[in-house]
Amino acid sequence: MIGWGWIIQSGYWINAGGVDGSILAFILGGVMVSVVGLIYGELASAMPYVGGEHVYSLRALGPLGSFVCTWALVLGYVGVVVFEVVALPSALAYIVPGFSAIQLWTIAGQPVYATWVFVGGVGAIVMTLLNYRGVRPAAQFQTLLTVIIGLAGITLIIGAVVNGTSSSTPPFSGVEAGGIFTVAIMTPFMFVGFDVIPQAAGEADVSPRTLGLIIPVAVGVAALFYIAVIWASGQSMSGSQLVESPLPAAAAMETLFDSLLIGRIMALAGIAGILTSWNSFLLGASRAVYALAESGMVPEPLSEIHPEHKTPKNALLLIGGLSVFSPLFGEQMLIWIVNASGFGLVLAWVLVVVSFFVLRRREPEMDRPLKLPYGRALGALAFVLTVFFVGLYLPGAPSALSWPFEWGIVFFWTFLGASMYAFSGTAATHGQSRTEDSES
């Protein structure tokens, strides 16, 4: 959950919601995700199988409900991949003088540079090919880079405590509810990853009850981290100044320590974080698409495994191919994909909560090692919070998704999913494994 997004997005948050408003937004998002995490905890302890949401929703809601849930979740995963494709040239623009060269066109008032398109596109091709061939960094290496990102955040916080000044960002200065909600709809994207815990449940060497408790604790720690780095960034300069930098957190670090070198070091740590998140979510998204194909919910070719590398080759090519085009939309894509993907994630969480209610009623005798006390009340709270968040994205809300770009992403993803579901077989075969040995 604590990836690299905060390094590039913190300036936008503070500019839109102010320091205090952004902190309130992350508290709101953290509470929502924590309650949903408790729901995940019970479901993961009862069904500790690889597949997570796909398993829960298929058992509770049937093939169509499961497809909507999983496809919405995949939008969140693909969103991370697209984010990293655009974030890579953004990070390089902070490090390499004159990197932004050869302007191609302007989208939403932001110039699109040929150098950005080239670096992002080549990066997408290389990462897709590495995953296609089954080349992955060791788990220890990914853990090390995650620790480095965490240490960068802690260093930023220390710098704010020692050298920061609160005069940079007066409390709630010029901030309205719309600004707070604008930040709030970005928080689900920042918490994406907690759902990976139940997806790996079948391989976890912990008791089901402990597994269920890990989820809300992890969400709480992530929320506290984000709140701390927002506060720290706000002690360096104003949101309007931060948002002008390609890498706001690195600019904040540079200001707090009065050191260009420290800012560059954070940028390099950010690039490492980009590569690890990129790899992880490309892997996760391709596996989710493979699971849908293997269950007869999207066309069968997407379930094909490479005979030598044992990777879901066509699923990887689909996701990698889509991500190659994202740099053509410029740096503004970083905002659009966060918001559109957040909508998909929250929609998936609504359906997970509905699955929780259905299974509580339909299968009361199911073994639930972590059976939530006051389960109905917690489920109702989770439902209200997630539906409230869905409403924040809809037309009429001050933080509604923008037209045509953010809604365009959602409509494109909906059309793509509906088309593949329709052409994947008859209704009778949806949800049925295409392999004889497959378990749910």
XYZ file of C-alpha atoms in Angstrom:
440
model
C 0.000 0.000 0.000
C 2.819 2.424 0.774
C 4.225 2.756 -2.697
C 5.619 5.718 -4.522
C 2.397 7.614 -5.322
C 2.745 10.007 -2.376
C 6.052 11.327 -3.752
C 4.390 12.576 -6.926
C 0.857 13.351 -5.677
C 1.417 15.158 -2.359
C 1.639 18.580 -4.016
C -1.692 18.071 -5.783
C -3.347 16.997 -2.525
C -2.126 20.030 -0.596
C -2.968 22.404 -3.441
C -6.512 21.000 -3.702
C -7.380 20.424 -0.058
C -4.739 22.185 2.001
C -2.692 20.316 4.594
C -5.499 19.952 7.124
C -8.098 19.242 4.446
C -5.907 16.550 2.888
C -5.337 14.983 6.294
C -9.113 14.924 6.863
C -9.541 13.316 3.438
C -7.078 10.549 4.309
C -8.722 10.014 7.686
C -12.059 9.610 5.889
C -10.548 7.278 3.305
C -8.616 5.362 5.952
C -11.745 4.783 8.060
C -13.657 3.537 5.024
C -10.884 1.200 3.894
C -10.266 -0.039 7.467
C -13.913 -1.037 7.902
C -13.888 -2.711 4.495
C -10.643 -4.390 5.573
C -12.460 -5.955 8.541
C -15.040 -7.364 6.121
C -12.196 -8.743 4.002
C -10.713 -10.205 7.171
C -13.754 -12.361 7.911
C -14.096 -13.448 4.289
C -10.375 -14.229 3.970
C -10.389 -16.301 7.162
C -13.437 -18.244 5.962
C -12.180 -18.735 2.399
C -8.369 -18.609 2.484
C -8.011 -19.263 -1.225
C -6.004 -17.546 -3.914
C -8.351 -15.259 -5.806
C -9.755 -13.069 -3.056
C -12.693 -11.006 -4.318
C -13.249 -13.292 -7.287
C -13.832 -16.226 -4.927
C -16.060 -14.355 -2.469
C -18.260 -12.696 -5.074
C -18.602 -15.819 -7.230
C -19.817 -17.803 -4.227
C -22.217 -15.071 -3.113
C -23.345 -13.251 -6.247
C -22.846 -15.718 -9.081
C -20.941 -15.234 -12.346
C -22.252 -11.814 -13.397
C -21.809 -10.207 -9.976
C -18.381 -11.777 -9.660
C -17.347 -10.500 -13.067
C -18.421 -6.926 -12.287
C -16.571 -7.062 -8.958
C -13.362 -8.531 -10.365
C -13.344 -6.413 -13.522
C -13.763 -3.246 -11.438
C -10.870 -4.382 -9.251
C -8.719 -5.047 -12.330
C -9.309 -1.418 -13.354
C -7.606 -0.446 -10.094
C -4.657 -2.752 -10.789
C -4.306 -1.613 -14.399
C -4.561 1.953 -13.126
C -1.410 1.435 -11.068
C 0.403 0.096 -14.149
C -0.676 3.093 -16.242
C 0.266 5.449 -13.402
C 3.803 4.055 -13.323
C 4.167 4.320 -17.113
C 3.552 8.078 -16.870
C 5.327 8.511 -13.526
C 8.664 7.224 -14.864
C 9.261 10.150 -17.262
C 7.884 12.499 -14.593
C 10.602 11.352 -12.180
C 13.289 11.618 -14.841
C 12.155 15.175 -15.598
C 13.080 16.102 -12.029
C 16.542 14.529 -12.267
C 17.615 15.191 -15.871
C 17.864 18.865 -16.924
C 16.084 19.564 -20.203
C 14.380 16.162 -20.224
C 11.013 17.599 -21.329
C 11.744 18.207 -25.010
C 9.933 18.274 -28.373
C 6.387 19.269 -27.493
C 3.879 17.232 -29.495
C 0.527 18.687 -28.413
C -1.384 19.985 -25.417
C -4.064 18.067 -23.503
C -6.115 19.704 -20.737
C -3.683 22.606 -20.762
C -0.653 20.363 -20.195
C 2.040 19.911 -22.879
C 2.855 16.393 -24.041
C 6.535 15.871 -24.852
C 8.039 13.327 -27.237
C 10.672 12.399 -24.649
C 7.940 11.493 -22.138
C 6.066 9.415 -24.713
C 9.237 7.608 -25.779
C 10.511 6.797 -22.270
C 7.084 5.779 -20.970
C 6.316 3.664 -24.038
C 9.685 1.898 -24.022
C 9.368 1.314 -20.286
C 5.934 -0.271 -20.769
C 7.262 -2.572 -23.492
C 10.298 -3.623 -21.434
C 8.290 -4.316 -18.258
C 5.698 -6.292 -20.204
C 8.383 -8.395 -21.898
C 10.144 -9.053 -18.584
C 6.893 -10.312 -17.078
C 6.103 -12.241 -20.262
C 9.392 -14.094 -19.874
C 8.819 -14.640 -16.179
C 11.727 -12.429 -15.059
C 10.943 -10.998 -11.603
C 13.027 -9.298 -8.944
C 13.587 -11.352 -5.838
C 11.088 -10.824 -3.040
C 13.931 -9.647 -0.807
C 14.822 -6.958 -3.360
C 11.232 -5.713 -3.495
C 11.122 -5.631 0.295
C 14.379 -3.660 0.398
C 13.051 -1.043 -2.012
C 9.832 -0.760 0.004
C 11.922 -0.103 3.111
C 13.880 2.561 1.199
C 10.644 4.322 0.224
C 9.495 4.178 3.853
C 12.813 5.597 5.066
C 12.522 8.415 2.518
C 9.170 9.324 4.023
C 10.559 9.210 7.559
C 13.475 11.429 6.495
C 10.995 13.922 5.044
C 9.067 13.946 8.333
C 12.261 14.497 10.345
C 13.203 17.382 8.064
C 9.782 18.960 8.608
C 10.063 18.633 12.388
C 13.534 20.202 12.447
C 13.372 22.770 9.649
C 9.712 23.124 8.639
C 7.446 26.098 9.113
C 3.688 25.936 9.473
C 3.364 29.406 7.926
C 3.731 27.734 4.523
C 0.211 26.337 4.780
C -2.253 28.125 7.074
C -4.932 25.746 8.440
C -7.864 25.356 6.022
C -6.830 28.515 4.168
C -9.147 28.929 1.185
C -10.184 25.262 1.285
C -13.779 24.195 0.725
C -15.501 20.836 1.106
C -15.059 20.250 -2.618
C -11.284 20.359 -2.220
C -11.374 17.867 0.642
C -13.581 15.489 -1.350
C -11.329 15.924 -4.400
C -8.488 14.515 -2.303
C -10.751 11.911 -0.679
C -11.612 10.250 -4.001
C -7.884 9.728 -4.595
C -7.367 7.836 -1.330
C -8.724 4.437 -2.477
C -6.006 4.325 -5.150
C -3.375 5.038 -2.485
C -4.635 2.130 -0.358
C -4.792 -0.378 -3.215
C -2.794 -3.411 -2.172
C -4.470 -4.345 1.107
C -6.673 -6.714 -0.892
C -3.542 -8.580 -2.002
C -3.306 -9.995 1.531
C -6.355 -12.267 1.154
C -5.361 -13.037 -2.447
C -2.215 -14.670 -1.052
C -4.139 -16.309 1.773
C -3.673 -19.796 0.448
C 0.098 -19.444 0.787
C 0.210 -17.477 4.048
C 1.931 -19.211 6.946
C -0.373 -17.635 9.543
C -3.646 -18.647 11.152
C -6.828 -17.489 9.394
C -7.703 -15.298 12.394
C -4.305 -13.586 12.334
C -4.619 -13.127 8.588
C -7.934 -11.366 9.083
C -6.488 -9.010 11.691
C -3.468 -8.101 9.543
C -5.641 -6.301 6.987
C -7.107 -3.456 9.120
C -3.785 -3.019 10.942
C -1.951 -2.625 7.615
C -4.523 -0.082 6.431
C -4.178 1.904 9.655
C -0.388 2.043 9.393
C -0.597 3.173 5.758
C -3.100 5.912 6.654
C -0.841 7.243 9.419
C 2.124 7.271 7.028
C 0.249 9.236 4.367
C -1.033 11.730 6.942
C 2.505 12.264 8.250
C 4.033 12.885 4.811
C 1.227 15.298 3.875
C 1.933 17.294 7.017
C 5.690 17.154 6.387
C 5.395 18.280 2.756
C 3.206 21.156 3.866
C 5.929 22.438 6.171
C 8.270 23.104 3.249
C 6.297 25.334 0.885
C 2.746 26.100 -0.228
C 0.623 23.700 -2.231
C 0.722 26.017 -5.255
C 4.536 25.821 -5.183
C 4.640 22.060 -4.600
C 2.249 21.278 -7.431
C 4.555 23.023 -9.925
C 7.282 20.422 -9.319
C 7.284 17.116 -11.246
C 8.153 15.469 -7.911
C 6.599 17.480 -5.051
C 7.936 15.351 -2.185
C 11.467 15.518 -3.595
C 11.126 19.293 -3.933
C 9.924 19.443 -0.321
C 12.913 17.377 0.807
C 15.273 19.628 -1.139
C 13.782 22.728 0.518
C 13.698 21.336 4.058
C 17.326 20.183 3.963
C 18.512 22.941 1.615
C 20.219 20.231 -0.416
C 19.794 19.498 -4.108
C 21.522 16.146 -3.558
C 18.954 14.924 -1.022
C 16.143 15.850 -3.396
C 17.810 13.875 -6.181
C 18.320 10.875 -3.882
C 14.609 10.854 -3.080
C 13.845 11.005 -6.797
C 16.072 7.965 -7.401
C 14.335 6.124 -4.564
C 11.073 7.057 -6.235
C 12.177 5.517 -9.524
C 12.997 2.300 -7.670
C 9.519 2.410 -6.174
C 7.991 2.938 -9.606
C 9.653 -0.183 -10.973
C 8.615 -2.437 -8.078
C 4.978 -1.250 -8.026
C 4.847 -1.472 -11.797
C 6.063 -5.051 -11.768
C 3.811 -6.133 -8.891
C 0.573 -4.746 -10.296
C 1.294 -5.839 -13.859
C 1.655 -9.308 -12.376
C -1.491 -8.941 -10.249
C -3.626 -7.521 -13.054
C -2.591 -10.227 -15.513
C -3.349 -12.954 -12.964
C -6.791 -11.467 -12.298
C -7.592 -11.365 -16.019
C -6.322 -14.941 -16.305
C -8.653 -15.978 -13.451
C -11.612 -14.412 -15.251
C -10.672 -16.180 -18.486
C -10.150 -19.484 -16.708
C -13.632 -19.069 -15.191
C -15.199 -18.547 -18.602
C -15.965 -14.840 -18.056
C -13.652 -13.357 -20.699
C -12.436 -14.942 -23.966
C -10.517 -18.187 -23.601
C -7.276 -16.972 -25.274
C -6.662 -14.777 -22.217
C -6.273 -17.936 -20.133
C -3.393 -19.241 -22.255
C -0.174 -19.923 -20.342
C 3.198 -19.633 -22.059
C 4.509 -23.215 -22.361
C 8.054 -22.282 -21.365
C 7.746 -19.258 -19.084
C 4.453 -20.328 -17.407
C 3.059 -16.789 -17.587
C -0.442 -15.686 -18.741
C 0.965 -14.399 -22.001
C -2.132 -12.946 -23.651
C -3.387 -11.299 -20.469
C 0.015 -9.647 -20.076
C 0.040 -8.487 -23.691
C -3.451 -7.000 -23.302
C -2.560 -4.978 -20.206
C 0.905 -4.035 -21.425
C -0.494 -3.018 -24.795
C -3.065 -0.719 -23.190
C -0.459 0.887 -20.940
C 1.869 1.745 -23.851
C -0.560 4.422 -25.052
C -0.973 6.222 -21.714
C 2.019 8.621 -22.109
C 0.309 10.087 -25.178
C -2.064 11.875 -22.782
C 0.704 13.569 -20.810
C 1.277 14.208 -17.135
C -2.399 14.951 -16.496
C -3.025 11.213 -16.949
C -1.595 10.795 -13.422
C -4.692 12.512 -12.009
C -7.226 10.964 -14.387
C -6.130 7.381 -13.822
C -6.003 7.765 -10.032
C -9.595 9.026 -9.949
C -11.026 6.592 -12.519
C -9.256 3.623 -10.924
C -10.412 4.718 -7.481
C -14.003 4.545 -8.705
C -13.440 0.966 -9.876
C -11.852 -0.036 -6.584
C -14.662 1.385 -4.441
C -17.284 -0.252 -6.661
C -15.518 -3.595 -6.167
C -15.476 -3.030 -2.396
C -19.238 -2.355 -2.407
C -19.771 -5.756 -4.028
C -17.432 -7.434 -1.528
C -19.539 -5.985 1.308
C -22.723 -7.200 -0.420
C -21.099 -10.648 -0.718
C -20.411 -10.538 3.026
C -24.114 -9.953 3.753
C -25.270 -12.631 1.314
C -22.942 -15.281 2.748
C -23.866 -14.367 6.334
C -27.523 -14.986 5.466
C -27.174 -17.900 3.039
C -24.374 -19.827 4.771
C -24.622 -19.053 8.502
C -22.838 -22.311 9.377
C -19.743 -21.516 7.299
C -16.580 -21.825 9.381
C -15.422 -18.271 10.085
C -12.241 -18.272 12.234
C -12.468 -14.477 12.417
C -16.205 -13.927 12.801
C -16.722 -10.227 13.362
C -18.667 -9.256 16.473
C -21.566 -7.007 15.539
C -21.027 -8.231 12.008
C -24.289 -6.849 10.647
C -23.592 -3.411 12.113
C -20.037 -3.366 10.736
C -21.292 -4.599 7.384
C -23.927 -1.865 7.313
C -21.285 0.742 8.172
C -18.997 -0.584 5.425
C -21.876 -0.492 2.945
C -22.826 3.091 3.847
C -19.208 4.284 3.647
C -18.453 2.605 0.322
C -21.716 3.774 -1.269
C -20.986 7.286 0.037
C -17.581 7.138 -1.638
C -19.131 5.913 -4.892
C -21.381 8.968 -4.727
C -18.342 11.257 -4.513
C -17.346 10.180 -8.034
C -20.785 10.688 -9.605
C -22.100 13.755 -11.469
C -23.406 16.413 -9.112
C -20.782 15.801 -6.433
C -18.135 18.528 -5.984
C -15.470 15.880 -6.594
C -17.214 14.149 -9.530
C -15.140 12.473 -12.213
C -14.395 14.874 -15.044
C -15.651 14.564 -18.593
C -14.412 13.476 -21.058
C -11.169 11.974 -19.778
C -11.968 10.339 -16.410
C -15.438 9.178 -17.417
C -13.956 8.195 -20.763
C -11.603 5.776 -18.986
C -14.514 4.297 -17.005
C -16.749 3.940 -20.082
C -13.948 2.428 -22.159
C -13.217 -0.118 -19.417
C -16.931 -0.927 -19.066
C -17.326 -1.389 -22.821
C -14.208 -3.561 -23.016
C -15.370 -5.764 -20.140
C -18.969 -6.076 -21.364
C -17.774 -7.002 -24.851
C -15.399 -9.679 -23.587
C -18.024 -11.084 -21.202
C -20.568 -11.269 -24.028
C -18.176 -13.039 -26.399
C -16.689 -15.429 -23.838
C -19.407 -18.055 -24.116
C -23.001 -18.720 -23.155
C -24.516 -17.635 -19.856
C -24.485 -21.266 -18.752
C -20.695 -21.456 -19.043
C -19.881 -18.217 -17.232
C -18.251 -18.998 -13.910
C -17.318 -22.555 -14.913
C -13.645 -23.446 -14.881
C -12.108 -24.183 -18.259
C -9.737 -26.689 -16.677
C -10.873 -29.938 -15.165
C -8.562 -29.678 -12.190
C -9.433 -26.098 -11.273
C -10.716 -25.323 -7.829
C -12.657 -22.159 -7.080
